[in-house]
Coordinates of C-alpha atoms in Angstrom, one line a residue:
M11 CA 58.4 214.6 -31.8
D12 CA 57.6 214.6 -28.2
F13 CA 60.1 217.4 -27.2
E14 CA 58.1 217.0 -23.3
A15 CA 59.5 213.3 -23.1
I16 CA 62.9 213.8 -24.6
K17 CA 63.1 216.6 -21.9
Q18 CA 61.8 213.9 -19.1
A19 CA 63.9 211.4 -20.6
A20 CA 67.1 213.5 -20.6
A21 CA 66.2 215.3 -16.7
G22 CA 66.2 211.1 -15.8
Y23 CA 69.4 210.5 -16.7
R24 CA 71.0 213.3 -14.6
Q25 CA 72.5 211.4 -12.2
D26 CA 73.6 209.0 -14.1
M27 CA 75.5 211.7 -16.2
S28 CA 77.0 213.0 -13.3
R29 CA 78.3 209.5 -12.0
F30 CA 79.6 209.3 -15.2
L31 CA 81.1 212.2 -16.0
R32 CA 83.1 212.4 -11.9
D33 CA 84.3 208.6 -13.4
M34 CA 86.1 209.6 -16.3
I35 CA 87.5 213.2 -14.6
A36 CA 89.1 210.5 -12.3
I37 CA 90.8 209.6 -13.8
P38 CA 93.7 211.4 -15.6
S39 CA 93.7 211.7 -19.2
E40 CA 96.3 213.9 -20.9
S41 CA 96.6 213.5 -24.3
C42 CA 98.5 210.2 -25.6
E43 CA 97.4 208.9 -21.7
E44 CA 94.0 207.8 -22.2
E45 CA 93.6 204.3 -22.0
G46 CA 92.3 204.2 -18.7
V47 CA 89.2 206.8 -19.3
I48 CA 88.7 205.1 -23.3
R49 CA 88.3 202.3 -21.9
R50 CA 86.2 203.9 -19.0
I51 CA 83.8 204.9 -21.9
A52 CA 83.4 201.7 -24.3
Q53 CA 81.8 199.8 -20.8
E54 CA 79.6 203.3 -20.4
L55 CA 78.2 203.1 -23.6
E56 CA 78.2 199.1 -23.8
T57 CA 75.8 199.4 -20.5
L58 CA 73.5 201.8 -22.3
G59 CA 72.9 199.7 -25.2
Y60 CA 75.0 201.0 -27.4
D61 CA 74.5 198.5 -31.0
K62 CA 79.2 198.5 -31.3
V63 CA 81.2 199.5 -29.3
E64 CA 85.1 199.8 -31.0
I65 CA 88.0 201.2 -30.2
D66 CA 90.4 201.9 -33.0
G67 CA 93.7 202.0 -33.9
L68 CA 94.8 205.7 -32.9
G69 CA 92.6 204.8 -29.3
N70 CA 89.3 206.8 -30.9
V71 CA 86.4 205.4 -28.6
I72 CA 83.5 205.0 -30.7
G73 CA 79.9 202.9 -30.2
W74 CA 77.2 202.7 -32.9
L75 CA 73.4 202.8 -33.3
G76 CA 71.3 202.5 -35.8
E77 CA 71.2 200.5 -39.3
G78 CA 71.6 202.6 -42.1
N79 CA 74.4 204.2 -44.6
K80 CA 74.2 208.1 -43.8
I81 CA 75.8 209.0 -40.7
I82 CA 75.5 211.8 -37.4
A83 CA 78.6 211.8 -35.3
I84 CA 78.0 213.7 -32.1
D85 CA 82.3 214.1 -31.2
S86 CA 83.7 215.0 -28.0
H87 CA 87.6 214.6 -27.4
I88 CA 88.5 213.4 -23.6
D89 CA 91.9 214.2 -23.2
T90 CA 92.6 216.6 -20.6
V91 CA 95.9 219.0 -20.5
G92 CA 97.2 218.0 -17.2
I93 CA 96.6 220.8 -14.0
G94 CA 99.1 223.1 -13.9
N95 CA 100.6 224.2 -10.7
R96 CA 98.1 222.4 -8.4
S97 CA 98.7 225.1 -5.2
N98 CA 96.1 226.5 -7.8
W99 CA 93.3 224.2 -7.0
T100 CA 91.3 224.5 -4.4
H101 CA 90.3 220.4 -4.2
D102 CA 91.6 218.2 -6.0
P103 CA 91.7 218.3 -10.2
Y104 CA 90.7 213.9 -10.3
E105 CA 88.9 213.5 -7.2
G106 CA 87.0 216.9 -7.2
Y107 CA 83.3 216.5 -6.0
E108 CA 80.1 217.7 -6.4
T109 CA 77.2 220.0 -5.6
E110 CA 73.1 220.0 -6.2
E111 CA 74.7 222.5 -9.4
V112 CA 77.7 221.7 -10.3
I113 CA 80.9 219.5 -10.9
Y114 CA 84.4 220.2 -10.1
G115 CA 87.2 218.4 -11.2
R116 CA 90.1 218.4 -15.1
G117 CA 88.0 218.2 -17.6
G118 CA 84.5 218.2 -16.2
S119 CA 83.6 221.6 -19.2
D120 CA 86.7 220.4 -21.3
Q121 CA 85.5 218.4 -22.7
E122 CA 84.2 214.8 -20.9
G123 CA 81.1 217.1 -19.5
G124 CA 80.1 216.3 -23.7
M125 CA 81.0 213.0 -23.8
A126 CA 78.7 212.3 -21.0
A127 CA 75.7 214.3 -22.5
A128 CA 76.9 212.7 -25.9
A129 CA 76.9 208.8 -24.7
Y130 CA 73.0 209.4 -23.2
G131 CA 71.5 211.4 -25.4
G132 CA 72.2 208.2 -27.6
R133 CA 70.5 206.3 -25.0
I134 CA 67.4 208.6 -25.6
M135 CA 67.1 208.0 -29.1
K136 CA 67.4 204.3 -28.5
D137 CA 64.9 204.5 -25.8
L138 CA 62.1 206.9 -27.7
G139 CA 63.0 205.8 -31.6
L140 CA 64.2 208.8 -33.0
I141 CA 67.0 207.6 -35.2
P142 CA 65.5 208.1 -38.6
E143 CA 65.3 205.5 -41.1
G144 CA 68.7 204.9 -43.1
Y145 CA 70.9 206.8 -40.7
K146 CA 73.0 205.7 -38.3
I147 CA 74.4 208.1 -34.6
M148 CA 78.0 207.8 -34.4
V149 CA 79.1 209.0 -30.7
V150 CA 82.5 209.5 -31.2
G151 CA 85.5 210.1 -27.6
T152 CA 88.5 211.4 -29.5
V153 CA 92.1 211.4 -28.2
Q154 CA 95.3 214.3 -28.4
E155 CA 93.0 216.6 -29.3
E156 CA 94.4 218.7 -26.9
D157 CA 97.7 217.8 -28.2
C158 CA 96.7 218.2 -32.0
D159 CA 93.3 219.3 -32.3
G160 CA 91.7 217.4 -35.5
M161 CA 94.3 215.0 -35.9
C162 CA 92.1 212.2 -34.4
W163 CA 89.5 212.8 -36.8
Q164 CA 91.9 213.1 -40.1
Y165 CA 92.7 209.1 -38.7
I166 CA 88.6 208.4 -39.1
V167 CA 88.2 210.0 -42.2
N168 CA 91.4 207.4 -43.4
K169 CA 90.3 204.4 -41.2
Y170 CA 86.5 204.7 -41.7
F171 CA 86.2 205.5 -45.3
S172 CA 87.5 204.5 -48.5
S173 CA 88.2 208.6 -49.0
K174 CA 87.5 211.9 -48.2
E175 CA 84.7 212.0 -51.0
E176 CA 82.9 209.1 -49.4
A177 CA 83.5 210.5 -45.2
Q178 CA 81.2 213.4 -47.4
K179 CA 79.3 211.9 -49.0
Q180 CA 78.2 209.0 -45.7
I181 CA 78.4 211.7 -43.2
E182 CA 75.6 214.0 -43.3
F183 CA 77.1 216.3 -40.0
V184 CA 78.8 215.9 -36.8
I185 CA 77.9 217.6 -33.4
S186 CA 81.1 218.8 -31.6
T187 CA 80.1 218.5 -27.7
E188 CA 83.0 221.1 -27.2
P189 CA 82.4 223.7 -24.3
T190 CA 79.4 226.6 -25.9
D191 CA 78.1 228.1 -23.1
G192 CA 74.8 227.4 -24.0
G193 CA 75.1 228.4 -27.7
I194 CA 74.8 226.8 -31.1
Y195 CA 78.0 227.5 -32.7
R196 CA 78.8 227.5 -36.4
G197 CA 82.6 228.0 -36.4
H198 CA 85.9 229.9 -35.4
R199 CA 89.2 230.8 -36.2
G200 CA 91.6 228.5 -37.8
R201 CA 94.8 227.7 -36.3
M202 CA 99.1 227.6 -36.9
E203 CA 102.1 226.4 -34.8
I204 CA 104.6 228.3 -35.7
R205 CA 108.1 228.2 -35.1
V206 CA 111.3 230.7 -35.8
D207 CA 114.9 229.8 -35.0
V208 CA 118.1 232.2 -35.3
K209 CA 121.2 231.3 -35.4
G210 CA 124.5 233.1 -33.5
V211 CA 128.3 232.3 -33.2
S212 CA 129.0 231.5 -29.3
C213 CA 132.0 232.8 -27.1
H214 CA 133.1 233.4 -24.2
G215 CA 131.4 235.3 -21.9
S216 CA 133.6 237.3 -21.1
A217 CA 134.6 238.9 -24.1
P218 CA 130.9 238.5 -25.6
E219 CA 131.9 241.3 -28.4
R220 CA 133.3 238.5 -30.3
G221 CA 130.4 236.1 -31.0
D222 CA 126.8 236.3 -32.2
N223 CA 124.3 236.4 -29.1
A224 CA 121.2 235.1 -31.1
I225 CA 118.9 235.0 -27.7
Y226 CA 119.3 238.8 -28.6
K227 CA 118.5 239.4 -31.9
M228 CA 115.8 237.1 -30.7
A229 CA 114.9 239.4 -28.7
D230 CA 114.1 242.0 -31.5
I231 CA 112.5 239.3 -33.3
L232 CA 110.1 239.0 -29.9
Q233 CA 109.3 242.7 -30.2
D234 CA 108.4 242.2 -33.6
V235 CA 105.8 239.7 -33.0
R236 CA 104.2 241.6 -30.3
A237 CA 104.0 244.6 -32.2
L238 CA 102.1 242.5 -35.1
N239 CA 99.3 241.4 -32.6
E240 CA 99.3 244.9 -30.6
N241 CA 99.6 247.2 -33.2
D242 CA 97.2 249.1 -35.3
A243 CA 96.8 249.4 -38.5
N244 CA 96.9 253.0 -39.9
E245 CA 98.7 254.1 -42.7
D246 CA 102.1 255.1 -40.2
T247 CA 102.5 252.2 -38.5
E248 CA 105.3 249.8 -39.7
I249 CA 104.2 246.9 -38.3
K250 CA 100.5 246.8 -39.2
G251 CA 98.8 245.2 -36.3
L252 CA 96.0 241.8 -37.2
V253 CA 93.3 243.5 -36.2
K254 CA 93.5 245.4 -40.5
M255 CA 91.6 241.6 -41.2
L256 CA 88.5 243.5 -40.0
D257 CA 89.3 246.7 -42.8
P258 CA 87.8 246.1 -46.1
K259 CA 90.6 247.8 -47.2
Y260 CA 93.1 245.0 -46.5
N261 CA 90.6 241.9 -46.3
P262 CA 87.9 243.5 -49.3
E263 CA 86.1 239.2 -49.8
H264 CA 86.0 238.2 -46.3
Y265 CA 86.2 241.3 -43.0
E266 CA 82.7 240.6 -42.3
D267 CA 83.3 236.9 -41.9
A268 CA 86.5 237.9 -39.8
R269 CA 84.1 240.4 -38.0
F270 CA 81.7 237.5 -36.9
L271 CA 84.9 235.4 -35.6
G272 CA 87.0 237.9 -34.6
R273 CA 90.5 239.3 -35.4
G274 CA 93.9 236.9 -35.7
T275 CA 96.5 237.1 -33.0
C276 CA 99.8 236.1 -32.1
T277 CA 101.9 235.2 -29.2
T278 CA 104.8 233.7 -28.5
S279 CA 104.3 230.7 -26.4
Q280 CA 107.7 228.8 -26.4
I281 CA 111.1 229.7 -25.9
F282 CA 114.0 227.5 -26.3
Y283 CA 118.3 228.7 -26.8
T284 CA 121.5 226.3 -27.0
S285 CA 124.7 227.5 -25.3
P286 CA 128.1 226.2 -24.4
S287 CA 127.4 227.2 -20.5
R288 CA 126.5 229.6 -19.2
C289 CA 129.9 231.4 -19.3
A290 CA 129.0 231.4 -22.8
V291 CA 126.9 233.6 -25.5
A292 CA 124.3 231.7 -27.0
D293 CA 124.5 230.2 -30.1
S294 CA 120.8 229.6 -30.8
C295 CA 117.6 230.4 -29.8
S296 CA 113.8 229.6 -31.1
I297 CA 110.6 230.4 -30.2
S298 CA 107.5 228.9 -30.7
I299 CA 103.9 231.1 -32.0
D300 CA 100.7 230.6 -31.3
R301 CA 99.1 231.9 -34.4
R302 CA 94.9 232.0 -34.6
M303 CA 93.6 232.8 -37.8
T304 CA 90.3 234.8 -39.2
A305 CA 89.2 234.3 -42.1
G306 CA 90.8 235.7 -45.6
E307 CA 94.3 235.0 -43.3
T308 CA 96.4 231.8 -45.6
W309 CA 98.7 229.7 -44.0
D310 CA 101.2 231.1 -46.2
S311 CA 100.0 234.8 -45.8
C312 CA 100.7 233.4 -41.8
L313 CA 104.8 232.4 -42.3
Q314 CA 105.4 235.2 -44.8
E315 CA 103.9 237.7 -41.9
I316 CA 106.3 236.4 -39.5
R317 CA 109.4 236.2 -42.4
D318 CA 108.3 240.6 -43.5
L319 CA 109.0 241.1 -39.8
P320 CA 111.8 244.2 -40.0
H321 CA 114.2 242.4 -37.5
V322 CA 113.4 238.9 -39.2
R323 CA 114.7 240.5 -42.8
Q324 CA 118.0 242.1 -40.9
Y325 CA 119.0 239.0 -39.7
G326 CA 118.2 237.8 -42.9
D327 CA 119.3 233.7 -43.9
D328 CA 120.5 233.3 -39.7
V329 CA 116.3 233.5 -39.7
K330 CA 114.2 230.7 -40.2
V331 CA 110.4 230.9 -40.0
S332 CA 108.6 227.1 -40.3
M333 CA 105.1 225.6 -39.1
Y334 CA 105.8 222.4 -36.9
M335 CA 104.9 218.8 -37.7
Y336 CA 103.3 216.8 -34.7
D337 CA 104.2 213.2 -34.6
R338 CA 103.6 211.8 -30.9
P339 CA 102.5 208.4 -30.6
A340 CA 99.3 208.1 -29.2
W341 CA 98.3 205.5 -26.5
T342 CA 97.8 203.0 -28.3
G343 CA 101.7 203.6 -30.4
T344 CA 100.2 205.0 -33.1
V345 CA 102.1 207.3 -34.8
Y346 CA 99.9 209.8 -37.0
E347 CA 102.0 212.6 -38.9
T348 CA 100.3 216.3 -39.5
E349 CA 100.8 219.1 -40.4
C350 CA 100.1 221.9 -37.3
F351 CA 98.0 223.9 -39.2
F352 CA 94.1 223.8 -37.9
P353 CA 91.7 225.4 -41.1
T354 CA 88.8 228.3 -39.9
W355 CA 86.0 227.8 -40.8
I356 CA 82.5 228.4 -40.5
N357 CA 78.9 227.8 -41.8
R358 CA 76.1 229.6 -42.7
E359 CA 73.0 230.5 -40.5
D360 CA 70.4 228.6 -42.6
A361 CA 72.8 225.3 -43.1
P362 CA 70.2 222.3 -42.6
H363 CA 72.2 221.2 -39.8
V364 CA 72.9 224.1 -37.8
R365 CA 68.8 224.8 -37.6
A366 CA 68.0 221.5 -36.9
L367 CA 70.1 222.3 -33.6
I368 CA 68.2 225.8 -34.0
D369 CA 64.7 224.3 -34.3
A370 CA 65.8 221.7 -31.4
H371 CA 66.6 224.4 -28.6
H372 CA 63.3 226.2 -29.3
A373 CA 61.1 223.5 -29.2
L374 CA 63.0 222.2 -25.9
W375 CA 64.1 225.1 -23.9
G376 CA 63.0 228.3 -26.3
E377 CA 64.6 231.2 -27.9
K378 CA 67.4 232.0 -25.8
R379 CA 70.1 230.5 -24.2
L380 CA 69.6 228.8 -20.4
Y381 CA 71.6 229.3 -17.7
A382 CA 72.1 227.3 -14.6
D383 CA 72.7 229.3 -12.2
E384 CA 74.3 233.2 -11.0
T385 CA 77.8 232.2 -12.3
A386 CA 76.7 231.2 -15.4
R387 CA 74.2 233.9 -16.2
E388 CA 76.9 236.0 -15.9
K389 CA 78.7 234.7 -19.4
R390 CA 75.5 233.7 -21.4
E391 CA 72.6 236.5 -21.0
G392 CA 71.9 238.3 -23.3
R393 CA 74.2 236.6 -25.8
P394 CA 73.3 235.2 -29.1
L395 CA 72.3 231.5 -30.0
T396 CA 73.8 231.3 -32.5
D397 CA 77.5 232.1 -32.1
K398 CA 81.0 231.1 -32.5
W399 CA 83.8 229.4 -30.2
T400 CA 87.0 231.6 -29.5
F401 CA 89.0 228.4 -29.3
S402 CA 90.0 225.8 -32.0
T403 CA 87.9 222.0 -31.7
N404 CA 88.4 218.7 -34.1
G405 CA 86.0 220.8 -36.6
V406 CA 89.4 222.2 -38.1
S407 CA 89.6 218.3 -39.6
I408 CA 86.0 217.3 -39.8
Q409 CA 84.9 221.1 -41.8
G410 CA 87.5 222.7 -41.9
R411 CA 89.7 220.0 -43.3
Y412 CA 87.3 217.5 -45.5
G413 CA 84.2 219.9 -45.8
I414 CA 82.1 217.6 -43.4
P415 CA 79.5 219.5 -42.0
C416 CA 79.7 220.2 -38.4
V417 CA 78.6 222.3 -35.8
G418 CA 78.6 223.2 -31.9
F419 CA 76.6 222.5 -28.5
G420 CA 78.3 221.4 -26.1
P421 CA 77.5 221.3 -21.8
G422 CA 80.4 223.7 -19.9
A423 CA 82.0 227.2 -20.7
E424 CA 84.9 228.1 -22.5
S425 CA 86.1 230.2 -19.8
Q426 CA 86.7 226.8 -18.0
A427 CA 88.9 225.7 -20.2
H428 CA 92.5 225.2 -19.3
A429 CA 91.6 227.1 -15.4
P430 CA 92.6 225.7 -11.8
N431 CA 89.2 224.8 -10.2
E432 CA 87.0 223.6 -13.7
I433 CA 83.4 223.4 -12.8
T434 CA 80.4 222.2 -15.7
W435 CA 77.0 222.5 -14.7
K436 CA 74.7 219.1 -14.6
Q437 CA 71.6 221.2 -16.3
D438 CA 73.9 221.9 -19.2
L439 CA 74.2 217.8 -19.6
V440 CA 70.6 217.6 -19.4
T441 CA 70.2 219.9 -21.6
C442 CA 72.6 218.7 -24.3
A443 CA 71.5 215.4 -24.3
A444 CA 67.9 216.7 -25.2
L445 CA 68.8 218.5 -27.9
Y446 CA 71.5 215.7 -29.2
A447 CA 68.4 213.4 -28.9
A448 CA 65.8 215.6 -30.8
V449 CA 68.4 216.9 -33.6
P450 CA 68.7 213.5 -35.4
M451 CA 64.2 214.2 -36.6
L452 CA 64.6 217.7 -37.3
Y453 CA 67.4 216.9 -40.0
Q454 CA 66.6 218.1 -43.3
P455 CA 69.2 217.7 -45.6
G456 CA 68.7 219.8 -48.8
D457 CA 71.1 221.0 -50.1
K458 CA 73.9 220.3 -47.7
S459 CA 76.8 220.1 -50.1
E460 CA 76.6 223.7 -51.1
S461 CA 74.8 225.8 -49.2
V462 CA 76.4 224.9 -45.5
T463 CA 80.1 226.9 -46.1
Q464 CA 80.0 230.6 -45.2
F465 CA 83.9 230.4 -45.5
R466 CA 86.6 227.5 -45.7
Q467 CA 90.3 228.3 -45.1
S468 CA 92.0 227.4 -48.4
L469 CA 94.6 224.3 -47.2
T470 CA 98.2 223.5 -47.3
D471 CA 100.4 222.4 -50.7
N472 CA 101.7 219.6 -48.3
D473 CA 100.9 216.3 -49.2
I474 CA 98.5 215.5 -45.9
K475 CA 95.8 212.9 -45.8

């Protein structure tokens, strides 16, 4: 394989990728409102000569190259979060701007830059004849990831394949183009969205002793939730902190995997209440908890931890702990209901699909992470080439739920995700497009079914496809 030709082809598409990314950024595309950017992506894939371009019933856009039965997929979620407080942005987050090195605007790193690099990586494969015999390439722009990561791939698996086993058989692996700061990422923590509901009894605010204030009860529970995240795990600590899962005493089978991924966390992300008026005692209070799960934690152990908190036990039947369900309609109107449980997963570093990316990076760019400028250098230099994400991706379904091998390499930086003044680097687009183009010819399947997974979290007993 001519790696210099691949690098030259990617460099030659630098301006085209930058233009395409600027176009995507200019179209607001928050979750469930992605139609405009999906249609722009379909237009670009058709212009690039993809063999087939389609938009499925959920609103994902898929471009196909090649004729084989085996599939190598490249996934990019193309929805973004909102802009938050506009005054925190120094420039218009959608109009953006570009310099010689960077592109500014909402979605540049998280993660429409990945879509630009993937689209052109596929074009380079076609230009240079890099699609292996018996394979086809599936370039996917997925929707609603920011709302419910992985749900888009639940739809894809059930739409395009007769069963999850057939999907596992046909899809050799998926490259996630989520931002990786120049690294190759082989897993990440999972997450859950937990709800706690507390009941109270309202009364007139002039005599609060006649009622039972749900907000006061929740205030006690909130301190317990905070302690669960922040405490140590010493013997004399009543609420042992989540850091305990890094200790073989508490996590004998998976503490090493937990140390690789990082400890679990929990934080209160939302609070709600009901009250007859501002002159009354609140008769209910609810919170949402964002729970990040490391290796060794299960969905039911995470729920039980909340149920076992001292003040949750104290308030007994007045407290309900549950897991959220997701059912927001896609931009197409399709509703695909699923649970808000997103499993933890890790690949072995020597798994064939991970190895293919490592080998491609070594051949194209060397053994160390690349950085585009001094800002990127501060985050990347000295970090291992093969690593993991801090946040969650569509990999929670691709590999976490379905066992389809997944690995990450994408333009941009995690630190830019959801932040004001988001940027991505043009050189990252080139670096990633070249690597995507080189990977299929370097992939050696081997025993992919058993050798790829180092840790994969058990699923719930809910009837979820």
